[in-house]
Coordinates of C-alpha atoms in Angstrom, one line a residue:
Chain A
M24 CA -14.7 -11.2 -15.5
S25 CA -12.4 -9.3 -17.8
G26 CA -9.0 -8.4 -16.6
G27 CA -7.2 -5.3 -17.6
V28 CA -7.8 -1.7 -16.7
K29 CA -6.8 -0.9 -13.2
R30 CA -8.4 2.2 -11.7
D31 CA -6.4 4.9 -10.0
R32 CA -6.3 4.7 -6.3
D33 CA -7.8 7.7 -4.7
G34 CA -4.7 9.3 -3.3
N35 CA -4.3 7.3 -0.2
A36 CA -0.9 7.1 1.3
R37 CA -0.2 3.4 1.1
A38 CA 1.1 3.7 -2.4
K39 CA 3.8 1.2 -1.9
S40 CA 1.4 -1.7 -1.7
A41 CA -0.6 -0.6 -4.7
R42 CA 0.0 -2.9 -7.6
D43 CA -1.4 -0.7 -10.2
D44 CA -0.5 -2.8 -13.2
A45 CA -1.6 -6.2 -11.8
P46 CA -4.7 -7.7 -13.4
R47 CA -7.9 -7.4 -11.5
G48 CA -8.6 -10.5 -9.5
Q49 CA -12.1 -12.0 -9.4
F50 CA -12.8 -10.5 -6.0
H51 CA -11.6 -7.0 -6.8
D52 CA -15.0 -5.4 -6.9
M53 CA -16.1 -6.9 -3.7
F54 CA -13.0 -5.7 -1.9
E55 CA -13.4 -2.2 -3.4
T56 CA -16.8 -2.0 -1.8
F57 CA -15.3 -3.1 1.5
R58 CA -12.5 -0.6 1.1
D59 CA -14.9 2.3 0.7
E60 CA -17.0 1.1 3.7
L61 CA -13.9 0.6 5.9
D62 CA -12.5 4.0 4.9
E63 CA -15.7 5.6 5.9
H64 CA -15.5 3.9 9.3
Y65 CA -11.8 4.7 9.8
D66 CA -12.3 8.4 8.8
R67 CA -15.3 8.7 11.1
R68 CA -13.3 7.2 14.0
E69 CA -10.4 9.5 13.2
R70 CA -12.7 12.6 13.4
I71 CA -14.1 11.4 16.7
I72 CA -10.8 10.7 18.2
K73 CA -9.5 14.1 17.3
V74 CA -12.5 15.9 18.7
S75 CA -12.4 13.7 21.8
R76 CA -8.8 14.6 22.5
D77 CA -9.6 18.3 22.2
V78 CA -12.7 18.1 24.3
T79 CA -10.7 16.3 27.0
A80 CA -8.1 19.0 27.0
L81 CA -10.7 21.7 27.2
S82 CA -12.5 19.9 30.0
K83 CA -9.3 19.7 31.9
K84 CA -8.8 23.4 31.5
I85 CA -12.2 24.1 32.8
I86 CA -11.4 22.0 35.8
F87 CA -8.2 23.9 36.4
S88 CA -10.1 27.2 36.3
L89 CA -12.7 25.8 38.7
Q90 CA -9.9 24.8 41.1
R91 CA -9.1 28.4 41.5
V92 CA -12.6 29.1 42.9
K93 CA -12.4 29.7 46.7
N94 CA -15.9 29.4 47.9
L95 CA -18.9 27.1 47.7
H96 CA -22.4 28.5 47.1
A97 CA -21.1 31.6 45.3
E98 CA -21.1 32.9 41.8
F99 CA -17.8 32.2 40.2
P100 CA -15.5 35.2 39.9
P101 CA -16.1 36.8 36.5
N102 CA -12.7 35.9 35.1
I103 CA -13.2 32.2 35.9
Q104 CA -16.8 32.3 34.7
K105 CA -15.5 33.7 31.4
E106 CA -12.9 31.0 31.0
V107 CA -15.4 28.3 31.7
D108 CA -17.9 29.8 29.3
S109 CA -15.5 30.2 26.4
R110 CA -14.2 26.7 26.8
L111 CA -17.7 25.3 26.9
A112 CA -18.4 27.2 23.7
E113 CA -15.4 25.5 22.1
I114 CA -16.5 22.1 23.3
S115 CA -19.9 22.8 21.9
T116 CA -18.5 23.5 18.4
L117 CA -16.3 20.4 18.6
L118 CA -19.0 18.1 19.7
N119 CA -21.5 19.4 17.3
S120 CA -19.1 18.8 14.5
I121 CA -19.3 15.1 15.1
A122 CA -22.9 14.8 16.2
A123 CA -23.8 13.6 12.7
D124 CA -21.3 10.7 13.1
L125 CA -23.0 9.5 16.2
T126 CA -26.1 7.8 14.9
P127 CA -27.8 5.5 17.5
L128 CA -25.8 2.6 15.9
N129 CA -22.5 4.3 16.0
R130 CA -22.8 6.0 19.4
Q131 CA -21.7 2.7 21.1
R132 CA -19.4 1.7 18.3
Y133 CA -17.1 4.7 19.1
S134 CA -17.8 4.9 22.8
Y135 CA -14.3 4.0 23.6
S136 CA -13.0 6.8 21.3
L137 CA -15.5 9.2 23.0
R138 CA -14.1 9.0 26.5
C139 CA -13.9 12.8 26.5
L140 CA -17.5 12.7 27.7
E141 CA -16.4 11.4 31.0
E142 CA -14.0 14.3 31.4
L143 CA -16.7 16.7 30.4
V144 CA -19.1 15.1 33.0
E145 CA -16.3 15.5 35.6
A146 CA -16.0 19.2 34.8
L147 CA -19.8 19.8 34.7
S148 CA -20.3 17.9 38.0
F149 CA -17.5 19.8 39.7
A150 CA -18.9 23.2 38.6
H151 CA -22.3 22.1 39.8
Y152 CA -20.9 21.0 43.2
L153 CA -19.2 24.3 43.6
R154 CA -22.3 26.3 43.0
H155 CA -24.8 24.2 44.8
Q156 CA -22.9 21.7 47.0
T157 CA -25.0 18.9 45.5
L158 CA -24.3 16.1 43.0
I159 CA -25.5 16.9 39.5
T160 CA -28.2 14.5 38.3
P161 CA -27.9 12.7 35.0
A162 CA -30.7 14.9 33.6
E163 CA -28.9 18.0 34.7
T164 CA -25.7 16.7 33.1
Q165 CA -27.4 16.1 29.8
A166 CA -28.9 19.5 29.9
A167 CA -25.5 21.1 30.6
V168 CA -23.8 19.3 27.8
P169 CA -23.5 22.1 25.2
A170 CA -24.2 19.8 22.2
D171 CA -26.6 17.2 20.8
V172 CA -24.6 14.3 22.1
Q173 CA -26.2 11.7 24.4
I174 CA -24.5 11.1 27.8
S175 CA -25.0 7.4 28.7
P176 CA -25.5 6.4 32.3
F177 CA -22.0 5.0 32.2
D178 CA -20.4 8.2 30.9
Y179 CA -22.1 9.8 33.9
M180 CA -21.1 7.2 36.4
Y181 CA -17.4 7.2 35.3
G182 CA -17.4 11.0 35.0
V183 CA -18.6 11.4 38.6
F184 CA -16.0 8.8 39.7
D185 CA -13.4 11.4 38.6
L186 CA -15.1 14.1 40.6
F187 CA -13.6 12.6 43.8
G188 CA -10.1 13.7 42.8
E189 CA -11.4 17.2 42.2
L190 CA -13.2 17.3 45.5
M191 CA -10.1 16.1 47.2
R192 CA -7.9 18.8 45.7
F193 CA -10.5 21.5 46.3
A194 CA -10.9 20.4 49.9
T195 CA -7.1 20.4 50.4
V196 CA -6.6 23.9 49.0
T197 CA -9.5 25.5 50.7
T198 CA -8.7 23.9 54.0
A199 CA -5.2 25.3 53.8
Q200 CA -6.5 28.7 53.1
R201 CA -9.2 28.9 55.7
G202 CA -8.3 26.4 58.4
E203 CA -11.6 24.6 58.1
L204 CA -13.4 22.3 55.8
V205 CA -15.7 24.1 53.4
G206 CA -19.4 23.4 53.8
N207 CA -22.8 25.1 54.2
D208 CA -24.4 26.9 57.1
E209 CA -26.1 23.8 58.3
G210 CA -22.9 21.9 59.0
R211 CA -22.7 19.8 56.0
N212 CA -19.1 19.9 54.8
I213 CA -17.0 18.5 52.0
L214 CA -15.7 15.6 54.1
G215 CA -19.3 14.5 54.8
D216 CA -20.2 14.9 51.2
I217 CA -17.2 12.9 49.9
H218 CA -18.1 10.2 52.5
E219 CA -21.7 10.1 51.4
L220 CA -20.8 10.0 47.7
G221 CA -18.1 7.3 48.4
C222 CA -20.7 5.1 50.2
A223 CA -23.1 5.5 47.3
Y224 CA -20.4 4.2 45.0
E225 CA -19.4 1.4 47.3
M226 CA -23.0 0.2 47.3
L227 CA -23.1 -0.2 43.5
P228 CA -22.5 -3.7 42.2
E229 CA -18.9 -4.1 41.1
I230 CA -18.3 -4.0 37.4
P231 CA -15.6 -6.6 36.5
T232 CA -13.5 -4.3 34.3
K233 CA -10.0 -3.0 34.9
D234 CA -11.3 0.5 34.3
Y235 CA -13.8 0.2 37.1
R236 CA -11.2 -1.2 39.5
Q237 CA -8.8 1.6 38.8
K238 CA -11.5 4.2 39.3
I239 CA -12.7 2.8 42.6
T240 CA -9.2 2.5 43.9
A241 CA -8.5 6.2 43.0
M242 CA -11.8 7.1 44.6
R243 CA -10.9 5.4 47.9
Q244 CA -7.6 7.2 48.0
S245 CA -9.2 10.5 47.5
V246 CA -11.7 9.8 50.3
V247 CA -8.8 8.8 52.6
K248 CA -7.0 12.0 51.8
V249 CA -9.9 14.2 52.8
E250 CA -10.4 12.1 56.0
K251 CA -6.8 12.9 56.9
L252 CA -7.5 16.6 56.4
G253 CA -10.4 16.4 58.8
Y254 CA -8.3 14.5 61.3
G255 CA -5.5 17.0 61.0
L256 CA -7.9 19.9 61.7
V257 CA -9.2 18.3 64.9
V258 CA -5.9 17.1 66.3
R259 CA -3.8 20.1 65.5
G260 CA -6.5 22.6 64.7
S261 CA -6.1 24.7 67.8
E262 CA -2.3 25.0 67.4
R263 CA -2.3 25.6 63.7
P264 CA -1.6 29.1 62.5
K265 CA -3.8 30.3 59.6
G266 CA -2.4 29.1 56.3
W267 CA -0.7 26.0 57.6
V268 CA -1.2 23.0 55.4
P269 CA -1.7 19.5 56.8
D270 CA 1.3 17.4 55.7
M271 CA 0.1 15.4 52.7
K272 CA 3.3 13.4 52.7
D273 CA 1.5 11.3 55.2
D274 CA 0.3 9.4 52.1
A275 CA 3.7 8.2 51.2
P276 CA 3.6 4.9 53.0
D277 CA 0.6 3.8 51.0
P278 CA 2.2 1.7 48.2
S279 CA -0.7 2.0 45.9
S280 CA -0.7 5.7 46.1
P281 CA 0.0 7.2 42.7
Chain B
M3 CA -31.7 21.5 59.4
S4 CA -33.8 22.5 56.5
S5 CA -32.4 22.0 53.2
Q6 CA -31.0 19.9 50.5
T7 CA -28.9 16.8 50.8
L8 CA -25.8 16.1 48.7
L9 CA -27.5 13.7 46.4
N10 CA -30.7 12.4 45.2
P11 CA -30.7 8.6 46.1
E12 CA -32.6 7.9 42.9
I13 CA -29.5 8.6 40.9
F14 CA -27.8 5.6 42.4
T15 CA -30.9 3.4 42.4
S16 CA -31.1 4.0 38.7
L17 CA -27.4 3.4 38.2
N18 CA -27.7 0.2 40.2
D19 CA -30.5 -0.9 38.0
R20 CA -28.5 -0.2 34.9
I21 CA -25.5 -2.2 36.1
E22 CA -27.7 -5.1 37.1
E23 CA -29.5 -5.0 33.8
E24 CA -26.2 -5.0 32.0
T25 CA -24.9 -7.9 34.0
A26 CA -28.0 -9.9 33.2
V27 CA -27.7 -9.2 29.5
R28 CA -24.1 -10.3 29.5
E29 CA -25.0 -13.5 31.3
T30 CA -27.8 -14.3 28.8
L31 CA -25.4 -13.6 25.9
T32 CA -22.7 -15.7 27.4
Q33 CA -25.0 -18.7 27.5
I34 CA -26.1 -18.3 23.9
I35 CA -22.5 -17.8 22.8
Q36 CA -21.3 -20.9 24.6
R37 CA -23.8 -22.9 22.7
L38 CA -22.8 -21.3 19.5
E39 CA -19.2 -22.1 20.3
R40 CA -20.1 -25.8 20.7
A41 CA -22.0 -25.8 17.4
V42 CA -19.0 -24.1 15.7
A43 CA -16.6 -26.7 17.1
T44 CA -18.8 -29.4 15.7
A45 CA -18.7 -27.9 12.2
Q46 CA -15.0 -27.3 12.5
A47 CA -14.4 -30.9 13.5
L48 CA -16.4 -32.2 10.5
L49 CA -14.6 -29.8 8.2
S50 CA -11.2 -31.0 9.4
R51 CA -12.1 -34.3 7.8
V52 CA -11.8 -32.7 4.4
H53 CA -8.0 -33.1 4.8
G54 CA -8.5 -36.9 4.5
T55 CA -11.4 -36.9 2.1
P56 CA -11.0 -37.4 -1.6
R57 CA -12.9 -34.8 -3.7
A58 CA -15.5 -37.4 -4.8
R59 CA -16.7 -37.8 -1.3
Y60 CA -17.1 -34.1 -0.6
P61 CA -20.9 -34.2 -1.1
A62 CA -21.4 -36.5 1.8
L63 CA -19.2 -34.4 4.0
I64 CA -20.9 -31.2 2.9
E65 CA -24.2 -32.6 3.8
Q66 CA -23.0 -33.2 7.4
V67 CA -21.4 -29.8 7.8
E68 CA -24.5 -28.1 6.4
A69 CA -26.5 -29.8 9.1
A70 CA -24.0 -28.6 11.7
I71 CA -24.2 -25.1 10.3
G72 CA -28.0 -25.3 10.4
E73 CA -27.6 -25.6 14.2
Q74 CA -25.4 -22.5 14.2
R75 CA -28.1 -20.7 12.2
E76 CA -30.7 -21.4 14.9
I77 CA -28.4 -20.2 17.7
I78 CA -27.3 -17.2 15.8
G79 CA -31.0 -16.5 15.2
E80 CA -31.5 -16.5 19.0
L81 CA -28.4 -14.4 19.5
S82 CA -29.8 -11.9 16.9
K83 CA -33.1 -11.7 18.7
T84 CA -31.5 -11.1 22.1
A85 CA -28.8 -8.8 20.9
S86 CA -31.2 -6.6 18.9
N87 CA -32.9 -5.5 22.1
H88 CA -29.7 -3.6 23.0
P89 CA -27.3 -1.3 21.3
Y90 CA -25.4 -3.5 18.8
Y91 CA -21.9 -2.3 19.5
K92 CA -22.3 -2.3 23.2
Y93 CA -22.0 -6.1 23.3
N94 CA -20.7 -6.9 19.9
S95 CA -17.2 -7.7 21.2
K96 CA -18.7 -10.6 23.2
W97 CA -19.7 -12.6 20.2
S98 CA -17.6 -11.2 17.4
R99 CA -14.9 -13.9 17.7
T100 CA -17.3 -16.8 17.8
V101 CA -19.4 -15.4 15.0
Q102 CA -16.2 -15.1 12.9
S103 CA -15.4 -18.8 13.5
A104 CA -18.9 -19.6 12.4
I105 CA -18.6 -17.6 9.3
T106 CA -15.4 -19.4 8.5
T107 CA -17.1 -22.7 8.6
A108 CA -19.9 -21.4 6.3
I109 CA -17.3 -19.9 3.8
Y110 CA -15.4 -23.2 3.9
T111 CA -18.5 -25.3 3.2
A112 CA -19.6 -23.0 0.4
W113 CA -16.1 -23.2 -1.1
L114 CA -16.3 -27.0 -1.1
G115 CA -19.5 -26.8 -3.0
G116 CA -22.1 -26.5 -0.3
F117 CA -24.9 -24.0 0.3
P118 CA -26.2 -23.5 -3.2
L119 CA -28.0 -20.2 -3.5
D120 CA -30.1 -18.7 -6.2
T121 CA -27.7 -15.9 -6.7
S122 CA -24.6 -18.1 -6.4
P123 CA -24.9 -21.7 -7.5
A124 CA -22.8 -24.4 -5.7
R125 CA -19.3 -24.9 -7.2
L126 CA -16.0 -26.0 -5.9
G127 CA -13.8 -23.0 -5.3
R128 CA -16.6 -20.5 -4.9
L129 CA -16.4 -17.6 -2.5
A130 CA -19.5 -17.0 -0.4
S131 CA -20.0 -13.2 -0.3
L132 CA -21.0 -11.3 2.8
E133 CA -24.6 -11.3 1.5
D134 CA -24.4 -15.0 0.9
I135 CA -23.3 -15.5 4.5
G136 CA -26.3 -13.3 5.6
K137 CA -28.6 -15.6 3.6
I138 CA -27.0 -18.8 5.1
Y139 CA -27.5 -17.5 8.6
Q140 CA -30.6 -15.6 7.9
V141 CA -29.4 -12.4 9.5
P142 CA -28.7 -8.9 8.1
T143 CA -25.2 -7.9 7.0
N144 CA -23.4 -4.6 7.2
L145 CA -26.4 -2.7 8.7
K146 CA -25.9 1.0 8.7
D147 CA -29.2 2.6 9.2
K148 CA -30.6 0.4 12.0
D149 CA -29.2 -0.5 15.4
A150 CA -29.8 -4.3 15.3
F151 CA -27.8 -7.5 15.1
H152 CA -25.9 -8.1 11.9
I153 CA -22.7 -9.5 10.5
T154 CA -20.1 -6.9 10.0
I155 CA -17.5 -6.5 7.1
E156 CA -14.7 -6.8 9.6
E157 CA -16.1 -10.1 10.9
Y158 CA -16.4 -11.4 7.3
L159 CA -12.9 -10.3 6.4
L160 CA -11.4 -11.8 9.5
A161 CA -13.2 -15.1 8.8
L162 CA -11.6 -15.1 5.4
T163 CA -8.2 -14.8 6.8
D164 CA -8.9 -17.9 9.0
F165 CA -10.1 -19.7 5.9
T166 CA -7.0 -19.1 3.9
S167 CA -4.7 -20.7 6.4
D168 CA -6.7 -23.9 6.3
L169 CA -6.8 -23.8 2.5
S170 CA -3.0 -23.9 2.4
R171 CA -3.1 -27.0 4.5
L172 CA -5.7 -28.5 2.2
A173 CA -3.4 -27.9 -0.8
I174 CA -0.8 -30.1 0.8
N175 CA -3.1 -32.8 1.9
S176 CA -4.9 -33.0 -1.5
V177 CA -1.5 -33.7 -3.1
T178 CA -1.0 -36.5 -0.6
M179 CA -4.3 -38.0 -1.6
G180 CA -3.3 -37.9 -5.2
D181 CA -5.4 -34.9 -6.2
F182 CA -3.0 -32.7 -8.1
E183 CA -5.6 -30.4 -9.5
L184 CA -7.1 -29.0 -6.3
P185 CA -3.9 -27.1 -5.4
L186 CA -4.3 -25.2 -8.6
V187 CA -7.8 -24.3 -7.8
I188 CA -6.7 -23.2 -4.4
S189 CA -3.8 -21.3 -5.7
T190 CA -5.9 -19.1 -8.0
F191 CA -8.4 -18.6 -5.4
I192 CA -6.1 -17.6 -2.6
K193 CA -4.0 -15.3 -4.9
D194 CA -7.1 -13.5 -5.9
L195 CA -8.2 -13.2 -2.3
F196 CA -4.8 -11.9 -1.3
A197 CA -5.0 -9.3 -4.2
G198 CA -8.4 -8.3 -2.7
F199 CA -6.9 -7.7 0.7
Q200 CA -4.3 -5.5 -1.0
V201 CA -7.1 -3.2 -2.2
L202 CA -8.0 -2.3 1.4
N203 CA -6.6 0.7 3.2
L204 CA -6.0 -0.9 6.5
K205 CA -5.2 0.7 9.7
N206 CA -2.8 -0.7 12.2
D207 CA -5.2 -3.1 13.8
I208 CA -6.1 -6.8 14.0
L209 CA -7.5 -6.8 10.5
R210 CA -4.2 -5.5 9.1
K211 CA -2.2 -8.1 11.0
R212 CA -4.3 -11.0 9.8
A213 CA -4.6 -9.7 6.2
D214 CA -0.8 -9.4 6.2
A215 CA -0.5 -13.0 7.3
V216 CA -2.5 -14.2 4.2
K217 CA 0.7 -13.9 2.1
Y218 CA 2.3 -16.8 4.0
D219 CA -0.7 -18.9 3.1
V220 CA -0.3 -17.8 -0.5
K221 CA 3.4 -18.8 -0.3
R222 CA 2.7 -22.2 1.0
V223 CA 0.2 -22.9 -1.8
E224 CA 2.7 -21.6 -4.3
D225 CA 5.3 -23.9 -3.0
V226 CA 3.0 -26.9 -3.6
V227 CA 2.1 -25.8 -7.1
Y228 CA 5.8 -25.3 -7.7
D229 CA 6.7 -28.8 -6.6
L230 CA 3.9 -30.3 -8.8
S231 CA 4.9 -28.2 -11.8
L232 CA 8.6 -29.1 -11.4
R233 CA 7.8 -32.7 -11.6
G234 CA 5.4 -32.4 -14.5
L235 CA 2.5 -33.6 -12.3
V236 CA 0.0 -31.0 -13.5
K237 CA -1.0 -29.2 -16.6
R238 CA 0.6 -25.8 -16.9
P239 CA -0.8 -23.7 -14.0
T240 CA -1.5 -20.8 -16.4
D241 CA -4.1 -22.9 -18.2
A242 CA -5.8 -23.7 -14.9
D243 CA -5.7 -20.0 -14.1
T244 CA -7.6 -19.0 -17.2
E245 CA -10.1 -21.8 -16.6
M246 CA -10.9 -20.4 -13.2
K247 CA -11.3 -16.9 -14.5
T248 CA -13.8 -17.8 -17.2
G249 CA -15.7 -19.9 -14.6
A250 CA -16.0 -16.9 -12.3

């Protein structure tokens, strides 16, 4: 192999380690190929991480909007619906911009960087619950994702895990406003729902990851908080004036409470 | 009570199935990987003999290691078959470390003069390329258009960084055995390899950390060459350098 001419580096920032006048080693070509391949991978991951961060933020904003909804089984107020729609449109643009990066091989490769999908599932499932008081199915979730990106069963499962927190907040706020747990005409209310969903999760085989343990702990806390709401209504319900909020500081003694 | 319930139980039956399926896959993979680990350990143990083996007796040693790597090949073949039934990157982290160690043993053996291939004849000081490694293990490398088992660039590069640290040890031990030329071969090789790593634009990850550590191996080998040169125990290293280059 002839030594000699060193090519220009293509403008990447690590100029200090460039040894532009060193002779080319015998493995130079091989490493150049690797560099190009790795750059491709790093760039792709970078794009995905950026999009993921933005989609997470937008999904959280959707959830904040939805927390301002006051009733189950009703159309969302126009202003809230508008906020949700415009954010879903933004999410759609963002996700579609990386759809090409997510070939079947790469979908799993970057699954950690794509955790925004859990957040999105959370938002979609919450919206679905508010409209129908039912749990969104994986198929409905996939249909509601405004882009050509596959939602895996685990994205769905972890996303719905986070729904518990939203249900808890929604239950707390609406109970304070109305003095009763929201529900349907047939007596199924949010406490029963969160119980049922919680039991469904408890029945699943445990997954031995830190992530799973954290989520299930958070889920149990949310369930307990809604149970306390129900209890507060029964015990003090007759005395309580409209607008009085059950004292959530009751949770303080629980050391694992965040 | 007429209407709908909160949830369709099928959702959770199906999630349950998915989790159980995944657990089963992980268990199968764990068993294969454990066997691979043992095969890798055998090859590593054999290779560690190189530190007490004079160069003339490398062929016998190579033969033994090649046999041990043949065992790895079979297990990796099995791993490949099982893993290819599932998304590659879903489980890749489970075997990546072990496969890396396996690659290191193959790179090492090829460097000592083992694994002659049509495209790259056996020679002391030869670097088995990623494609060579694929041929040795009979699995694809750096697959991009298909979701199946393969050896990745990262695994290969990480295996190289493991290899350089043992080479620096070999430089020292070859001197002890009276072989003053081998350190020069090692020196050229490891410097070129380090120069190769410098070409990469690494992110702040494990590969960056390990590639950065290669310079300490280079330094150790340089020290050996320095000691030898200082005492006039070798031809001038520059001559050896050019020899290696033309041989490449």
